[in-house]
Amino acid sequence: MFDPGFWEVTVIAVLGLLILGPERLPVVAKKVGYWVGKGRRYLSSVRSDIEREFRTDELEKILNQQSTEIEELKDLISDTKKEATDVVQETKELLETSLNTEEKKKPKTNKKKSASKNKLKKEIGKTSTKKDD
């Protein structure tokens, strides 16, 4: 910005003294100093507002990026849950089929074994209904 050196200030002061005179020079210098200070404060305020807006834009970009990543993770978790549920259901069906096949192959001679198999079937049914909820 405007950065006057020693000689520039000296030339301006001498010209001001010659043009304005010794009586009005201090008053004008005070007013000029006041307005220069006010202008600098205004520019500083504008600069800080612009910097703050840039930081806000960056934070919004980061927030949007993280929101997108969170949605992708939610979709991944949902897909994984569905796959796990399908595997559990498939395993349950295979186990029930296997137990039914064994019962058909073996003659019903031992009631304790049949009772334990029925109990196992009931347990499988209970666990699958709990997981379905």
XYZ file of C-alpha atoms in Angstrom:
133
model
C 0.000 0.000 0.000
C 1.015 3.648 0.270
C 4.280 3.752 2.211
C 5.932 7.196 2.055
C 9.613 7.541 2.875
C 11.333 10.288 4.880
C 11.885 12.629 1.918
C 8.299 12.300 0.671
C 6.929 13.223 4.101
C 9.344 16.156 4.338
C 8.302 17.505 0.923
C 4.599 17.172 1.813
C 5.147 18.930 5.161
C 7.028 21.841 3.543
C 4.372 22.221 0.841
C 1.608 22.079 3.452
C 3.369 24.719 5.541
C 3.762 26.996 2.523
C 0.200 26.518 1.240
C -1.792 26.349 4.489
C 0.350 28.403 6.774
C 1.469 27.680 10.314
C -1.985 28.311 11.849
C -4.034 25.833 9.801
C -1.372 23.145 9.190
C -1.811 21.365 12.594
C -5.621 21.258 12.196
C -5.407 19.854 8.653
C -2.703 17.359 9.688
C -4.959 16.146 12.521
C -7.911 15.676 10.129
C -5.743 13.899 7.547
C -4.350 11.602 10.254
C -7.880 10.856 11.475
C -9.105 9.908 7.977
C -6.003 7.868 7.166
C -6.460 5.921 10.418
C -10.141 5.397 9.696
C -9.308 4.153 6.186
C -6.716 1.711 7.531
C -9.181 0.333 10.094
C -11.792 -0.081 7.365
C -9.355 -1.924 5.082
C -8.263 -4.127 7.973
C -11.899 -4.948 8.715
C -12.586 -5.813 5.071
C -9.468 -7.979 4.924
C -10.448 -9.921 8.060
C -14.006 -10.407 6.731
C -12.670 -11.812 3.468
C -10.284 -14.158 5.292
C -13.120 -15.337 7.545
C -15.316 -16.045 4.498
C -12.542 -18.061 2.863
C -12.191 -20.144 6.034
C -15.978 -20.644 6.116
C -15.986 -21.859 2.509
C -13.176 -24.305 3.265
C -15.042 -25.642 6.294
C -18.220 -26.090 4.239
C -16.278 -28.056 1.615
C -14.805 -30.302 4.309
C -18.232 -30.776 5.911
C -19.830 -31.727 2.584
C -17.007 -34.156 1.843
C -17.378 -35.830 5.237
C -21.167 -36.022 4.845
C -20.682 -37.838 1.548
C -18.241 -40.264 3.172
C -20.693 -40.902 6.028
C -23.475 -41.709 3.546
C -21.163 -44.129 1.731
C -20.342 -45.829 5.039
C -24.048 -46.097 5.903
C -24.696 -47.780 2.558
C -21.784 -50.159 3.121
C -23.031 -51.065 6.602
C -26.550 -51.625 5.274
C -25.264 -53.894 2.498
C -23.108 -55.837 4.964
C -26.058 -56.274 7.324
C -28.223 -57.568 4.481
C -25.524 -60.020 3.396
C -25.081 -61.263 6.971
C -28.847 -61.732 7.347
C -28.951 -63.672 4.076
C -26.081 -65.917 5.207
C -27.790 -66.598 8.546
C -31.060 -67.432 6.789
C -29.301 -69.704 4.299
C -27.423 -71.471 7.101
C -30.656 -71.950 9.020
C -32.348 -73.466 5.979
C -29.398 -75.789 5.325
C -29.343 -76.922 8.947
C -33.080 -77.597 8.962
C -32.792 -79.509 5.687
C -29.902 -81.518 7.074
C -31.814 -82.382 10.248
C -34.903 -83.373 8.260
C -32.804 -85.574 5.971
C -31.190 -87.320 8.943
C -34.572 -87.990 10.530
C -35.887 -89.541 7.347
C -32.809 -91.768 6.901
C -32.668 -93.129 10.448
C -35.428 -95.188 11.959
C -37.061 -93.735 15.030
C -35.619 -96.070 17.634
C -34.305 -93.673 20.168
C -36.776 -91.095 21.480
C -34.059 -89.129 23.295
C -32.215 -88.394 20.052
C -35.435 -87.295 18.371
C -36.270 -85.101 21.328
C -32.828 -83.481 21.223
C -33.176 -82.845 17.484
C -36.603 -81.305 17.994
C -35.175 -79.176 20.765
C -32.371 -78.049 18.435
C -34.932 -77.152 15.762
C -36.869 -75.085 18.272
C -33.697 -73.279 19.350
C -32.841 -72.520 15.736
C -36.336 -71.154 15.197
C -36.076 -68.958 18.304
C -32.706 -67.488 17.376
C -33.799 -66.765 13.824
C -36.951 -64.974 14.991
C -34.919 -62.920 17.440
C -32.482 -61.850 14.731
C -35.322 -61.073 12.315
C -36.758 -58.572 14.827
